[in-house]
Structure formats: C-alpha cells, structure tokens
mmCIF file of C-alpha atoms in Angstrom:
data_model
loop_
_atom_site.group_PDB
_atom_site.id
_atom_site.type_symbol
_atom_site.label_atom_id
_atom_site.label_comp_id
_atom_site.label_asym_id
_atom_site.label_seq_id
_atom_site.Cartn_x
_atom_site.Cartn_y
_atom_site.Cartn_z
ATOM 1 C CA UNK A 8 0.140 -0.009 -0.281
ATOM 2 C CA UNK A 9 1.548 3.406 -1.129
ATOM 3 C CA UNK A 10 0.285 6.853 -1.187
ATOM 4 C CA UNK A 11 -0.412 6.685 -4.847
ATOM 5 C CA UNK A 12 -2.616 3.918 -4.236
ATOM 6 C CA UNK A 13 -4.101 6.047 -1.790
ATOM 7 C CA UNK A 14 -4.802 9.492 -3.576
ATOM 8 C CA UNK A 15 -6.061 6.840 -6.349
ATOM 9 C CA UNK A 16 -8.514 5.613 -4.136
ATOM 10 C CA UNK A 17 -9.446 8.759 -2.551
ATOM 11 C CA UNK A 18 -10.261 10.146 -6.157
ATOM 12 C CA UNK A 19 -11.658 6.490 -7.317
ATOM 13 C CA UNK A 20 -14.075 7.979 -4.658
ATOM 14 C CA UNK A 21 -15.048 11.279 -5.486
ATOM 15 C CA UNK A 22 -16.235 10.141 -9.025
ATOM 16 C CA UNK A 23 -18.535 8.425 -6.934
ATOM 17 C CA UNK A 24 -17.007 4.987 -6.988
ATOM 18 C CA UNK A 25 -18.439 3.490 -3.622
ATOM 19 C CA UNK A 26 -16.102 0.368 -4.432
ATOM 20 C CA UNK A 27 -12.875 2.523 -3.599
ATOM 21 C CA UNK A 28 -14.044 3.979 -0.016
ATOM 22 C CA UNK A 29 -14.461 0.042 0.895
ATOM 23 C CA UNK A 30 -10.548 -0.650 -0.195
ATOM 24 C CA UNK A 31 -10.088 2.730 1.864
ATOM 25 C CA UNK A 32 -11.884 1.487 5.184
ATOM 26 C CA UNK A 33 -10.554 -2.191 4.728
ATOM 27 C CA UNK A 34 -6.787 -0.264 4.267
ATOM 28 C CA UNK A 35 -7.436 1.464 7.014
ATOM 29 C CA UNK A 36 -9.538 -0.309 10.061
ATOM 30 C CA UNK A 37 -7.521 -1.493 12.141
ATOM 31 C CA UNK A 38 -4.460 0.694 12.605
ATOM 32 C CA UNK A 39 -7.160 3.204 13.334
ATOM 33 C CA UNK A 40 -9.082 1.156 15.822
ATOM 34 C CA UNK A 41 -5.873 -0.132 17.396
ATOM 35 C CA UNK A 42 -4.938 3.917 17.430
ATOM 36 C CA UNK A 43 -8.112 5.301 19.005
ATOM 37 C CA UNK A 44 -8.295 2.544 21.099
ATOM 38 C CA UNK A 45 -4.887 3.371 21.939
ATOM 39 C CA UNK A 46 -6.548 6.810 22.694
ATOM 40 C CA UNK A 47 -9.604 6.292 24.613
ATOM 41 C CA UNK A 48 -8.648 3.096 26.423
ATOM 42 C CA UNK A 49 -11.991 1.152 25.440
ATOM 43 C CA UNK A 50 -12.620 -1.125 21.856
ATOM 44 C CA UNK A 51 -16.555 -0.657 21.781
ATOM 45 C CA UNK A 52 -16.066 2.851 22.099
ATOM 46 C CA UNK A 53 -13.218 3.299 19.834
ATOM 47 C CA UNK A 54 -15.319 1.549 17.681
ATOM 48 C CA UNK A 55 -17.451 3.739 17.634
ATOM 49 C CA UNK A 56 -14.603 6.466 17.523
ATOM 50 C CA UNK A 57 -13.686 5.292 14.157
ATOM 51 C CA UNK A 58 -16.847 4.886 12.534
ATOM 52 C CA UNK A 59 -16.932 8.873 13.625
ATOM 53 C CA UNK A 60 -13.979 9.645 11.644
ATOM 54 C CA UNK A 61 -15.141 7.563 8.410
ATOM 55 C CA UNK A 62 -17.892 9.719 8.503
ATOM 56 C CA UNK A 63 -16.343 12.650 9.145
ATOM 57 C CA UNK A 64 -14.308 11.829 6.270
ATOM 58 C CA UNK A 65 -17.114 11.102 3.996
ATOM 59 C CA UNK A 66 -18.535 14.457 4.976
ATOM 60 C CA UNK A 67 -15.448 16.578 4.031
ATOM 61 C CA UNK A 68 -14.356 14.830 1.971
ATOM 62 C CA UNK A 69 -13.723 18.452 0.168
ATOM 63 C CA UNK A 70 -11.412 19.208 2.107
ATOM 64 C CA UNK A 71 -9.143 16.695 1.675
ATOM 65 C CA UNK A 72 -6.569 17.825 -0.511
ATOM 66 C CA UNK A 73 -4.869 15.628 -3.303
ATOM 67 C CA UNK A 74 -1.390 16.973 -2.365
ATOM 68 C CA UNK A 75 -2.157 15.857 1.336
ATOM 69 C CA UNK A 76 -0.792 12.191 1.947
ATOM 70 C CA UNK A 77 -4.219 10.497 2.860
ATOM 71 C CA UNK A 78 -3.073 7.951 6.173
ATOM 72 C CA UNK A 79 -1.371 11.385 7.714
ATOM 73 C CA UNK A 80 -4.901 12.729 7.016
ATOM 74 C CA UNK A 81 -7.240 10.520 8.455
ATOM 75 C CA UNK A 82 -5.310 10.126 11.108
ATOM 76 C CA UNK A 83 -5.722 13.668 11.740
ATOM 77 C CA UNK A 84 -9.384 13.393 12.069
ATOM 78 C CA UNK A 85 -9.334 10.034 13.826
ATOM 79 C CA UNK A 86 -6.861 11.992 16.943
ATOM 80 C CA UNK A 87 -9.659 15.323 16.045
ATOM 81 C CA UNK A 88 -12.448 12.741 16.478
ATOM 82 C CA UNK A 89 -11.220 11.123 20.161
ATOM 83 C CA UNK A 90 -10.067 14.266 21.556
ATOM 84 C CA UNK A 91 -13.288 16.050 20.414
ATOM 85 C CA UNK A 92 -14.292 12.750 23.096
ATOM 86 C CA UNK A 93 -12.183 13.015 26.132
ATOM 87 C CA UNK A 94 -12.798 16.856 26.099
ATOM 88 C CA UNK A 95 -17.154 16.291 25.546
ATOM 89 C CA UNK A 96 -16.756 13.085 28.318
ATOM 90 C CA UNK A 97 -13.581 14.648 30.691
ATOM 91 C CA UNK A 98 -12.970 10.779 30.266
ATOM 92 C CA UNK A 99 -8.718 9.871 31.431
ATOM 93 C CA UNK A 100 -8.382 6.474 28.999
ATOM 94 C CA UNK A 101 -8.199 4.809 32.406
ATOM 95 C CA UNK A 102 -11.231 2.639 31.640
ATOM 96 C CA UNK A 103 -10.216 -0.443 30.195
ATOM 97 C CA UNK A 104 -13.047 -2.465 28.236
ATOM 98 C CA UNK A 105 -10.798 -5.058 25.860
ATOM 99 C CA UNK A 106 -13.879 -7.420 24.695
ATOM 100 C CA UNK A 107 -12.337 -9.045 22.183
ATOM 101 C CA UNK A 108 -14.391 -10.756 19.543
ATOM 102 C CA UNK A 109 -15.580 -14.596 19.387
ATOM 103 C CA UNK A 110 -12.525 -15.577 17.274
ATOM 104 C CA UNK A 111 -13.736 -19.270 15.672
ATOM 105 C CA UNK A 112 -11.337 -21.335 15.527
ATOM 106 C CA UNK A 113 -8.546 -19.547 17.749
ATOM 107 C CA UNK A 114 -7.975 -22.365 21.228
ATOM 108 C CA UNK A 115 -9.523 -20.575 24.153
ATOM 109 C CA UNK A 116 -6.126 -20.499 26.312
ATOM 110 C CA UNK A 117 -4.784 -18.517 23.420
ATOM 111 C CA UNK A 118 -7.719 -16.152 23.512
ATOM 112 C CA UNK A 119 -7.503 -15.650 26.945
ATOM 113 C CA UNK A 120 -3.403 -14.735 26.550
ATOM 114 C CA UNK A 121 -4.201 -12.697 24.306
ATOM 115 C CA UNK A 122 -6.861 -10.920 26.150
ATOM 116 C CA UNK A 123 -4.652 -10.400 29.561
ATOM 117 C CA UNK A 124 -1.612 -9.142 27.053
ATOM 118 C CA UNK A 125 -4.157 -6.415 25.385
ATOM 119 C CA UNK A 126 -5.104 -5.547 29.086
ATOM 120 C CA UNK A 127 -1.365 -5.327 30.400
ATOM 121 C CA UNK A 128 -0.456 -3.029 27.464
ATOM 122 C CA UNK A 129 -3.666 -0.816 27.578
ATOM 123 C CA UNK A 130 -3.046 -0.240 31.335
ATOM 124 C CA UNK A 131 0.651 0.781 30.886
ATOM 125 C CA UNK A 132 -0.455 3.573 27.627
ATOM 126 C CA UNK A 133 -2.881 4.125 29.580
ATOM 127 C CA UNK A 134 -0.495 5.434 32.491
ATOM 128 C CA UNK A 135 1.676 7.141 30.113
ATOM 129 C CA UNK A 136 1.352 11.084 30.092
ATOM 130 C CA UNK A 137 -1.320 11.881 27.154
ATOM 131 C CA UNK A 138 1.577 13.983 24.983
ATOM 132 C CA UNK A 139 3.571 10.854 25.429
ATOM 133 C CA UNK A 140 0.876 7.690 24.562
ATOM 134 C CA UNK A 141 -0.218 10.076 21.821
ATOM 135 C CA UNK A 142 2.907 10.070 19.499
ATOM 136 C CA UNK A 143 3.704 6.510 20.577
ATOM 137 C CA UNK A 144 0.079 5.637 18.707
ATOM 138 C CA UNK A 145 0.690 7.729 16.420
ATOM 139 C CA UNK A 146 4.112 6.449 15.118
ATOM 140 C CA UNK A 147 3.113 2.814 15.866
ATOM 141 C CA UNK A 148 -0.229 2.835 13.692
ATOM 142 C CA UNK A 149 -0.863 5.384 11.839
ATOM 143 C CA UNK A 150 3.161 4.834 10.791
ATOM 144 C CA UNK A 151 3.746 8.996 10.669
ATOM 145 C CA UNK A 152 6.947 10.006 10.655
ATOM 146 C CA UNK A 153 8.025 12.415 13.412
ATOM 147 C CA UNK A 154 8.723 15.392 11.077
ATOM 148 C CA UNK A 155 4.311 14.370 10.429
ATOM 149 C CA UNK A 156 3.566 13.419 13.941
ATOM 150 C CA UNK A 157 5.089 16.900 15.314
ATOM 151 C CA UNK A 158 3.574 18.765 12.252
ATOM 152 C CA UNK A 159 0.137 17.250 13.423
ATOM 153 C CA UNK A 160 0.455 17.879 17.245
ATOM 154 C CA UNK A 161 2.349 21.266 16.935
ATOM 155 C CA UNK A 162 4.734 20.937 18.474
ATOM 156 C CA UNK A 163 8.827 20.913 17.330
ATOM 157 C CA UNK A 164 10.761 17.470 16.639
ATOM 158 C CA UNK A 165 12.965 17.019 19.116
ATOM 159 C CA UNK A 166 9.593 17.281 21.084
ATOM 160 C CA UNK A 167 7.845 14.450 19.233
ATOM 161 C CA UNK A 168 11.479 12.582 19.113
ATOM 162 C CA UNK A 169 11.986 13.114 22.874
ATOM 163 C CA UNK A 170 7.885 11.961 23.448
ATOM 164 C CA UNK A 171 8.455 9.094 22.471
ATOM 165 C CA UNK A 172 11.847 7.980 23.635
ATOM 166 C CA UNK A 173 10.667 8.720 26.891
ATOM 167 C CA UNK A 174 7.463 7.287 26.816
ATOM 168 C CA UNK A 175 8.351 3.751 25.383
ATOM 169 C CA UNK A 176 10.943 3.564 27.687
ATOM 170 C CA UNK A 177 8.424 4.032 30.453
ATOM 171 C CA UNK A 178 5.765 1.744 28.720
ATOM 172 C CA UNK A 179 8.738 -0.908 28.741
ATOM 173 C CA UNK A 180 9.359 -0.606 32.610
ATOM 174 C CA UNK A 181 5.409 -0.352 33.462
ATOM 175 C CA UNK A 182 5.212 -3.546 31.729
ATOM 176 C CA UNK A 183 7.867 -4.792 33.812
ATOM 177 C CA UNK A 184 7.303 -9.128 34.257
ATOM 178 C CA UNK A 185 4.805 -9.215 32.064
ATOM 179 C CA UNK A 186 6.799 -7.792 28.924
ATOM 180 C CA UNK A 187 7.918 -11.240 28.589
ATOM 181 C CA UNK A 188 4.792 -12.717 27.995
ATOM 182 C CA UNK A 189 3.572 -10.281 26.165
ATOM 183 C CA UNK A 190 6.682 -10.832 23.610
ATOM 184 C CA UNK A 191 5.995 -15.164 23.829
ATOM 185 C CA UNK B 26 30.005 7.149 29.182
ATOM 186 C CA UNK B 27 27.670 7.137 31.528
ATOM 187 C CA UNK B 28 25.298 3.678 31.224
ATOM 188 C CA UNK B 29 22.287 5.384 32.498
ATOM 189 C CA UNK B 30 22.122 7.670 29.950
ATOM 190 C CA UNK B 31 23.249 9.370 26.631
ATOM 191 C CA UNK B 32 22.204 12.967 24.717
ATOM 192 C CA UNK B 33 22.936 11.470 21.718
ATOM 193 C CA UNK B 34 20.106 8.654 22.428
ATOM 194 C CA UNK B 35 17.094 10.840 22.536
ATOM 195 C CA UNK B 36 16.875 11.405 19.009
ATOM 196 C CA UNK B 37 18.984 9.445 17.245
ATOM 197 C CA UNK B 38 18.281 5.885 19.088
ATOM 198 C CA UNK B 39 14.560 6.983 18.454
ATOM 199 C CA UNK B 40 15.113 7.805 14.995
ATOM 200 C CA UNK B 41 16.860 3.887 14.291
ATOM 201 C CA UNK B 42 14.729 1.897 16.851
ATOM 202 C CA UNK B 43 11.962 3.800 14.244
ATOM 203 C CA UNK B 44 13.497 2.612 11.431
ATOM 204 C CA UNK B 45 13.835 6.605 10.354
ATOM 205 C CA UNK B 46 17.346 6.578 9.795
ATOM 206 C CA UNK B 47 19.475 7.179 6.278
ATOM 207 C CA UNK B 48 21.718 4.820 5.861
ATOM 208 C CA UNK B 49 24.330 7.032 6.890
ATOM 209 C CA UNK B 50 22.790 8.025 10.557
ATOM 210 C CA UNK B 51 22.331 4.135 10.903
ATOM 211 C CA UNK B 52 25.927 3.451 10.006
ATOM 212 C CA UNK B 53 27.358 6.457 12.303
ATOM 213 C CA UNK B 54 24.569 5.766 15.529
ATOM 214 C CA UNK B 55 25.831 2.206 14.993
ATOM 215 C CA UNK B 56 29.068 2.633 15.575
ATOM 216 C CA UNK B 57 28.154 5.397 18.050
ATOM 217 C CA UNK B 58 25.772 1.869 20.120
ATOM 218 C CA UNK B 59 29.171 -0.417 20.271
ATOM 219 C CA UNK B 60 30.713 1.989 22.769
ATOM 220 C CA UNK B 61 27.875 2.907 24.382
ATOM 221 C CA UNK B 62 25.657 1.263 26.921
ATOM 222 C CA UNK B 63 23.118 3.581 27.537
ATOM 223 C CA UNK B 64 21.750 3.805 23.831
ATOM 224 C CA UNK B 65 22.409 0.404 23.392
ATOM 225 C CA UNK B 66 19.736 -0.252 26.600
ATOM 226 C CA UNK B 67 17.689 2.444 25.373
ATOM 227 C CA UNK B 68 17.412 0.899 21.438
ATOM 228 C CA UNK B 69 16.540 -2.722 22.977
ATOM 229 C CA UNK B 70 13.764 -1.338 25.268
ATOM 230 C CA UNK B 71 12.248 0.354 22.672
ATOM 231 C CA UNK B 72 11.975 -2.159 20.703
ATOM 232 C CA UNK B 73 11.167 -4.014 22.703
ATOM 233 C CA UNK B 74 8.375 -2.081 23.855
ATOM 234 C CA UNK B 75 6.927 -1.687 20.390
ATOM 235 C CA UNK B 76 6.662 -5.401 19.657
ATOM 236 C CA UNK B 77 4.282 -5.259 22.847
ATOM 237 C CA UNK B 78 1.925 -2.424 21.144
ATOM 238 C CA UNK B 79 1.240 -4.959 18.662
ATOM 239 C CA UNK B 80 -1.005 -6.803 20.432
ATOM 240 C CA UNK B 81 -2.938 -4.276 20.176
ATOM 241 C CA UNK B 82 -4.586 -5.568 17.307
ATOM 242 C CA UNK B 83 -8.067 -4.868 17.487
ATOM 243 C CA UNK B 84 -9.107 -6.653 13.990
ATOM 244 C CA UNK B 85 -11.770 -4.669 11.599
ATOM 245 C CA UNK B 86 -14.392 -2.934 12.513
ATOM 246 C CA UNK B 87 -17.468 -5.273 13.692
ATOM 247 C CA UNK B 88 -20.286 -2.916 14.114
ATOM 248 C CA UNK B 89 -20.506 0.229 11.879
ATOM 249 C CA UNK B 90 -19.677 -1.190 8.962
ATOM 250 C CA UNK B 91 -22.487 -1.054 6.597
ATOM 251 C CA UNK B 92 -23.805 1.930 7.445
ATOM 252 C CA UNK B 93 -20.698 3.587 6.424
ATOM 253 C CA UNK B 94 -21.197 1.492 3.715
ATOM 254 C CA UNK B 95 -24.578 3.213 2.960
ATOM 255 C CA UNK B 96 -22.925 6.616 3.976
ATOM 256 C CA UNK B 97 -20.508 6.337 1.537
ATOM 257 C CA UNK B 98 -22.628 5.268 -1.458
ATOM 258 C CA UNK B 99 -25.150 7.658 -0.291
ATOM 259 C CA UNK B 100 -21.931 10.316 -0.708
ATOM 260 C CA UNK B 101 -21.113 8.730 -4.184
ATOM 261 C CA UNK B 102 -24.374 8.865 -6.080
ATOM 262 C CA UNK B 103 -24.503 12.763 -4.984
ATOM 263 C CA UNK B 104 -21.357 12.975 -6.379
ATOM 264 C CA UNK B 105 -22.267 10.910 -9.284
ATOM 265 C CA UNK B 106 -25.107 13.447 -9.391
ATOM 266 C CA UNK B 107 -22.855 16.660 -9.366
ATOM 267 C CA UNK B 108 -20.577 15.572 -12.031
ATOM 268 C CA UNK B 109 -22.609 15.604 -14.659
ATOM 269 C CA UNK B 110 -23.014 19.894 -13.628
ATOM 270 C CA UNK B 111 -19.883 20.067 -13.458
ATOM 271 C CA UNK B 112 -16.148 19.495 -15.275
ATOM 272 C CA UNK B 113 -14.758 16.101 -14.819
ATOM 273 C CA UNK B 114 -10.837 17.300 -14.207
ATOM 274 C CA UNK B 115 -11.106 20.124 -11.334
ATOM 275 C CA UNK B 116 -9.105 23.110 -12.462
ATOM 276 C CA UNK B 117 -5.176 23.502 -11.861
ATOM 277 C CA UNK B 118 -3.426 26.052 -11.488
ATOM 278 C CA UNK B 119 -1.906 25.908 -14.933
ATOM 279 C CA UNK B 120 -4.951 25.709 -16.334
ATOM 280 C CA UNK B 121 -6.535 28.534 -14.605
ATOM 281 C CA UNK B 122 -2.894 30.448 -15.430
ATOM 282 C CA UNK B 123 -3.353 29.724 -19.254
ATOM 283 C CA UNK B 124 -7.491 30.622 -19.037
ATOM 284 C CA UNK B 125 -6.400 33.981 -18.074
ATOM 285 C CA UNK B 126 -3.690 34.386 -20.498
ATOM 286 C CA UNK B 127 -6.419 33.601 -23.039
ATOM 287 C CA UNK B 128 -8.791 35.980 -21.652
ATOM 288 C CA UNK B 129 -6.002 38.931 -21.269
ATOM 289 C CA UNK B 130 -5.107 38.133 -25.054
ATOM 290 C CA UNK B 131 -9.036 38.350 -26.498
ATOM 291 C CA UNK B 132 -8.924 41.993 -24.435
ATOM 292 C CA UNK B 133 -5.490 43.074 -26.246
ATOM 293 C CA UNK B 134 -7.024 41.923 -29.313
ATOM 294 C CA UNK B 135 -10.042 44.122 -28.771
ATOM 295 C CA UNK B 136 -8.670 46.657 -27.870
ATOM 296 C CA UNK B 137 -6.039 47.190 -30.740
ATOM 297 C CA UNK B 138 -9.097 46.558 -33.197
ATOM 298 C CA UNK B 139 -11.090 49.228 -31.225
ATOM 299 C CA UNK B 140 -7.412 51.373 -31.290
ATOM 300 C CA UNK B 141 -7.378 50.606 -35.553
ATOM 301 C CA UNK B 142 -10.887 51.335 -36.292
ATOM 302 C CA UNK B 143 -10.220 54.722 -34.148
ATOM 303 C CA UNK B 144 -7.327 55.282 -35.615
ATOM 304 C CA UNK B 145 -7.962 54.731 -39.468
ATOM 305 C CA UNK B 146 -7.199 57.337 -42.213
ATOM 306 C CA UNK B 147 -9.795 59.334 -42.981
ATOM 307 C CA UNK B 148 -10.039 62.260 -46.210
ATOM 308 C CA UNK B 149 -11.695 64.824 -43.507
ATOM 309 C CA UNK B 150 -11.341 64.449 -40.509
ATOM 310 C CA UNK B 151 -15.391 63.947 -38.428
ATOM 311 C CA UNK B 152 -16.894 63.266 -41.990
ATOM 312 C CA UNK B 153 -16.919 60.304 -44.616
ATOM 313 C CA UNK B 154 -14.803 59.872 -47.401
ATOM 314 C CA UNK B 155 -15.782 62.266 -49.924
ATOM 315 C CA UNK B 156 -17.049 60.346 -53.541
ATOM 316 C CA UNK B 157 -18.130 61.757 -56.464
ATOM 317 C CA UNK B 158 -22.081 62.014 -57.109
ATOM 318 C CA UNK B 159 -23.294 58.600 -58.864
ATOM 319 C CA UNK B 160 -25.956 60.598 -60.600
ATOM 320 C CA UNK B 161 -27.150 58.498 -64.158
ATOM 321 C CA UNK B 162 -26.266 60.006 -67.147
ATOM 322 C CA UNK B 163 -23.253 62.103 -65.871
ATOM 323 C CA UNK B 164 -19.503 61.282 -66.573
ATOM 324 C CA UNK B 165 -18.610 60.630 -61.957
ATOM 325 C CA UNK B 166 -15.212 62.074 -62.070
ATOM 326 C CA UNK B 167 -15.183 65.371 -61.507
ATOM 327 C CA UNK B 168 -12.265 65.704 -63.271
ATOM 328 C CA UNK B 169 -13.182 64.612 -65.608
ATOM 329 C CA UNK B 170 -16.436 66.387 -66.004
ATOM 330 C CA UNK B 171 -14.629 69.699 -65.188
ATOM 331 C CA UNK B 172 -12.479 68.942 -68.382
ATOM 332 C CA UNK B 173 -16.408 68.250 -70.359
ATOM 333 C CA UNK B 174 -17.594 71.144 -69.066
ATOM 334 C CA UNK B 175 -19.836 69.704 -66.454
ATOM 335 C CA UNK B 176 -18.477 70.625 -62.944
ATOM 336 C CA UNK B 177 -19.499 69.601 -60.008
ATOM 337 C CA UNK B 178 -18.358 72.155 -57.636
ATOM 338 C CA UNK B 179 -18.570 70.537 -54.406
ATOM 339 C CA UNK B 180 -16.829 67.186 -55.528
ATOM 340 C CA UNK B 181 -14.670 69.327 -57.463
ATOM 341 C CA UNK B 182 -13.981 70.971 -54.137
ATOM 342 C CA UNK B 183 -13.795 67.920 -51.842
ATOM 343 C CA UNK B 184 -11.675 66.315 -54.066
ATOM 344 C CA UNK B 185 -8.845 69.522 -54.127
ATOM 345 C CA UNK B 186 -9.552 69.292 -50.504
ATOM 346 C CA UNK B 187 -8.250 65.448 -50.382
ATOM 347 C CA UNK B 188 -5.339 66.232 -52.663
ATOM 348 C CA UNK B 189 -4.325 69.861 -50.391
ATOM 349 C CA UNK B 190 -4.738 66.807 -46.933
ATOM 350 C CA UNK B 191 -3.229 64.463 -48.486
ATOM 351 C CA UNK B 192 0.126 66.385 -48.772
ATOM 352 C CA UNK B 193 1.888 64.031 -51.460
ATOM 353 C CA UNK B 194 -0.405 63.313 -53.220
ATOM 354 C CA UNK B 195 -0.949 67.014 -54.561
ATOM 355 C CA UNK B 196 3.402 66.883 -55.802
ATOM 356 C CA UNK B 197 2.258 63.525 -57.366
ATOM 357 C CA UNK B 198 -0.881 64.729 -59.568
ATOM 358 C CA UNK B 199 0.775 68.047 -60.147
ATOM 359 C CA UNK B 200 2.373 66.653 -63.289
ATOM 360 C CA UNK B 201 -1.042 65.939 -64.758
ATOM 361 C CA UNK B 202 -1.432 69.453 -65.576
ATOM 362 C CA UNK B 203 -5.843 68.948 -65.214
ATOM 363 C CA UNK B 204 -5.239 69.204 -61.303
ATOM 364 C CA UNK B 205 -3.654 72.588 -61.598
ATOM 365 C CA UNK B 206 -6.146 73.857 -63.683
ATOM 366 C CA UNK B 207 -9.035 72.575 -61.605
ATOM 367 C CA UNK B 208 -6.840 74.149 -58.758
ATOM 368 C CA UNK B 209 -6.435 77.336 -60.317
ATOM 369 C CA UNK B 210 -10.736 77.223 -61.238
ATOM 370 C CA UNK B 211 -11.567 76.471 -57.891
ATOM 371 C CA UNK B 212 -9.910 79.817 -56.619
ATOM 372 C CA UNK B 213 -11.049 81.607 -59.192
ATOM 373 C CA UNK B 214 -14.751 80.461 -58.376
ATOM 374 C CA UNK B 215 -14.483 80.787 -54.963
ATOM 375 C CA UNK B 216 -12.400 84.675 -55.407
ATOM 376 C CA UNK B 217 -15.943 85.368 -57.252
ATOM 377 C CA UNK B 218 -18.662 83.799 -54.809
ATOM 378 C CA UNK B 219 -16.299 85.736 -52.061
ATOM 379 C CA UNK B 220 -16.312 88.864 -53.826
ATOM 380 C CA UNK B 221 -20.459 90.053 -53.961
ATOM 381 C CA UNK B 222 -20.249 88.899 -50.076
ATOM 382 C CA UNK B 223 -17.118 91.626 -49.154
#
C-alpha cells in the first residue's frame, strides 16, 4: 500500500466509486482501531469513534486535498475525533474494556492470554502521560514519520522524538515482568 | 560515558528504533552504539515496547460497517449527480493561468482593433470619405466632368481638399496639368463667390 494508491482511491471515491471507499476502509480500519483504542482505552468506544472518523471523512470529502498524504489526513481526523470525545466526556482513558470478539478456531487459552496481554498493554498505555501516548500511537499505528507527528500535534521535531523516547522506555518499564509473556 | 543516559540517544536512538534513519546515519549510530551502553539499552527497550504494542490489533470494525458503507454510497451517488454539472477535471493552477492568459490576449486583440478603427486614416476628420456623386447619365469623375464642362463644384472642391490634405498626392498629380487647372478654377470660383459678399 502506498500514498499513490490511496490518492487514486480517494479520487475514485470522489468520482462516485463506492468500491474505492470500501478499499480505503479495509485498509485503514485496523490501524485506526488500534490507535483510537489506545487513546480512549475502550475497544467498543474505539469502534464508534473510528466509524465517526470515516463519517467525517465522507462528509468532508472536499476538504481533502490531493497533495495531502491520506494516511496522515485520516489519522488527523481520528485524533480530532478522539480528542473531541475525551473533552466532551472529560474522560481519562483509564477504564479498560478489552472485550475480544469471538474468533472461531482459536484456542480458548490462547484467546485468554491475548486478552491478558491487551489489558496489560492498554493499562500501561493509560498510565503514560497523554502527550507521550499520543506520539507513540501515531508513530506505531499511524506509521507517521516523526516530522509528520510534529506537524500534526504542533510540537517541535525534537520534542516529538523525546516524547516517543521517554514514553517507550516508560511503557517498557511499566510492562515489567509481564512483557516477557507479551513477547511470547 | 554513563550507562544510564546518553544525550545523543534521545533523538538518534528513537529514530533508529523507529527505522527512520538514513543509511549513513544508521551506520554512524551503529558505530556510536558499539561504545555506548546507554544507547544500546535504550534501543532494546524501545524495540521491546513497540513489539508489545503489536498485541493491540483489534481486527476490523465489527459494528457500523454497514452504516458506513451506506453513507459512503449515498455520498458517492451525490458526487456522481454533481459530476454531471461540473467539469470532470478540477481546474489546476496552470489551467487557470492559461485561461487567464487567453482572456488577456482576447482583451488585447479587442483593444487593438478598437484603436485601429479609431485611428484609421480618413480624408477628412469627422466625416466620410468624399465620393463623386453618382448621377445617371453624367460622367462621375469630377476632374473629367470639369474638362467636359459639366463640373460639379462640391465634388471637385472635395477632391481638391483631399489633395490638399493628402500632401504628397498633390505633388504626385501635379504633373498631369489637369489638377492644376482645376485648382486654379476652384480658387477663381471661390474668389468670385466671396467677392459679392465682401
């Protein structure tokens, strides 16, 4: 997947091709879900917010300029949606709801371990300062460069690098012993 | 060098762990890391933390997918409808520039045409070019008519006036003799006409 493909899909959708939108949605729903879930700490809520993100994209289709990188654009929209929600609810993303969908064919023990891992990671993420968490999530799920993250969040590049550095190290220390289990 | 913290590690190690360093910077950082335990540990911890984040894969949207697709289809239908009324390709800056230049060129052509029409040489200012009266049965050329004894005074004076204002025309026709005779005759007529009044 590359930026040219994304631009072609957006252009196709602008010309009325619904399949192009579906392709974009299939491409970005997973990373967006991970990013938003990390921001709000709730998977079900993250689904709603990702849906709202796509709805905003549909409504504001004319706002998207072809020269923009779609990945950066859609993650900016998702970030705004998540921030709006957190402001509206005055929520801190500490409450965790890691309800995993029933994946048929998976071993129940494996599913339980996966759920545990997610809970541990989400807890660790929730314990990070919001600024550090945001940079880490944008870098990891959004696959945005640090320069893009700096531009999007309105901070200097060095600050973005520092937040990621200290955030990841803190995340690693928070995961503690559990980290070994996560990797395995 | 301290094993706890390295100032270079903050930016350098972060970009290295994220895979954002270019080939040369990566090589330089590897050389640095070989002698810096703090950076070695920082990179390892960051990579471990990023690996841990990979468990946050929540899969695809479970709910709302159908609603999204319906909304997208409605918008797409609206776009298709609107597309029937507008140009398919959005106007780019160079298209606008070309269109603007065309307008400017068209305006310039019109201006030049108006100027040329205004400045067009006219035998007499403020009036049409003199023409010999086309009377049936008469010789139209006033000069010939003068010679034939059927002079039309108005036409002939107009012709003389033209020759006067024409400058070179008088000189060119002076050799013919008939124009000189006509001039003399006109002057005599004018003197005669003015004499009773005075």
